[in-house]
Amino acid sequence: MLTYTAKSWEDSPGARGGYRTPLFSVPDHFRMTRGTNRCLRVASAMFPGMGTSVHGVASSGHEIDLVDDTFLTLMLPLRG
């Protein structure tokens, strides 16, 4: 059975951090780039019977280092 979730974060005046909330795993390093109108959107589809998941990430800009010895991760950037 397919499970779908979508989470988002948008920067606002006075907002401190919180941009890690939509992430689907714990990265070794994650930082939003500086700028205005920063945002992060993550959509996830889980296929439990197959042990597979697909994630779509859209952001205004970020740096990330993934470290996971358990899963194979393929990243296909559309821009940037």
Short mmCIF file of C-alpha atoms in Angstrom, two decimals:
data_model
loop_
_atom_site.label_atom_id
_atom_site.label_comp_id
_atom_site.label_asym_id
_atom_site.label_seq_id
_atom_site.Cartn_x
_atom_site.Cartn_y
_atom_site.Cartn_z
CA MET A 1 0.00 0.00 0.00
CA LEU A 2 1.29 3.45 -0.92
CA THR A 3 1.69 6.06 1.82
CA TYR A 4 2.06 9.70 0.75
CA THR A 5 3.04 12.68 2.92
CA ALA A 6 3.93 16.28 2.15
CA LYS A 7 5.59 18.75 4.52
CA SER A 8 6.78 22.30 4.03
CA TRP A 9 8.62 25.12 5.78
CA GLU A 10 8.65 28.79 4.87
CA ASP A 11 10.84 31.43 6.43
CA SER A 12 9.08 34.23 8.25
CA PRO A 13 10.24 37.19 10.32
CA GLY A 14 11.34 35.97 13.71
CA ALA A 15 11.43 32.31 12.64
CA ARG A 16 14.52 30.55 13.99
CA GLY A 17 15.44 27.19 12.52
CA GLY A 18 12.59 24.76 12.04
CA TYR A 19 13.64 24.07 8.46
CA ARG A 20 14.74 20.56 9.42
CA THR A 21 11.14 19.58 10.28
CA PRO A 22 10.11 18.49 6.71
CA LEU A 23 13.21 16.31 6.20
CA PHE A 24 12.59 12.57 5.80
CA SER A 25 15.90 11.49 7.40
CA VAL A 26 18.64 12.93 9.60
CA PRO A 27 21.46 14.29 7.43
CA ASP A 28 25.05 14.61 8.55
CA HIS A 29 24.90 18.32 7.66
CA PHE A 30 22.03 20.54 6.53
CA ARG A 31 21.91 24.32 6.13
CA MET A 32 19.54 26.60 4.28
CA THR A 33 21.36 29.17 2.16
CA ARG A 34 20.93 32.82 3.07
CA GLY A 35 18.44 34.97 1.26
CA THR A 36 14.86 36.12 1.24
CA ASN A 37 11.73 34.00 0.79
CA ARG A 38 13.51 30.84 1.88
CA CYS A 39 11.39 27.69 1.67
CA LEU A 40 11.66 23.91 1.77
CA ARG A 41 9.04 21.43 0.56
CA VAL A 42 9.33 17.65 0.82
CA ALA A 43 6.89 15.13 -0.65
CA SER A 44 7.35 11.43 0.12
CA ALA A 45 5.79 8.25 -1.25
CA MET A 46 6.50 5.07 0.71
CA PHE A 47 6.14 1.56 -0.70
CA PRO A 48 6.48 -0.60 2.45
CA GLY A 49 6.04 -3.95 0.70
CA MET A 50 8.99 -3.16 -1.57
CA GLY A 51 11.17 -1.42 1.01
CA THR A 52 11.35 1.58 -1.32
CA SER A 53 10.55 5.25 -0.97
CA VAL A 54 10.58 8.19 -3.37
CA HIS A 55 11.08 11.76 -2.18
CA GLY A 56 10.71 15.05 -4.01
CA VAL A 57 12.47 18.07 -2.54
CA ALA A 58 12.05 21.68 -3.65
CA SER A 59 13.85 24.50 -1.88
CA SER A 60 15.06 28.03 -2.33
CA GLY A 61 18.57 26.67 -1.77
CA HIS A 62 20.31 24.42 0.74
CA GLU A 63 23.47 22.46 1.45
CA ILE A 64 23.19 18.84 2.56
CA ASP A 65 25.51 15.92 3.34
CA LEU A 66 23.83 12.52 3.52
CA VAL A 67 25.39 9.67 5.45
CA ASP A 68 23.42 6.43 5.50
CA ASP A 69 25.03 3.00 5.23
CA THR A 70 21.65 1.25 5.21
CA PHE A 71 20.02 2.66 2.05
CA LEU A 72 20.94 3.45 -1.51
CA THR A 73 20.16 7.11 -2.31
CA LEU A 74 19.89 8.46 -5.84
CA MET A 75 19.69 12.24 -6.17
CA LEU A 76 18.53 13.69 -9.47
CA PRO A 77 18.69 17.50 -9.32
CA LEU A 78 16.48 19.36 -11.76
CA ARG A 79 18.23 22.70 -11.21
CA GLY A 80 21.12 24.18 -9.25
#
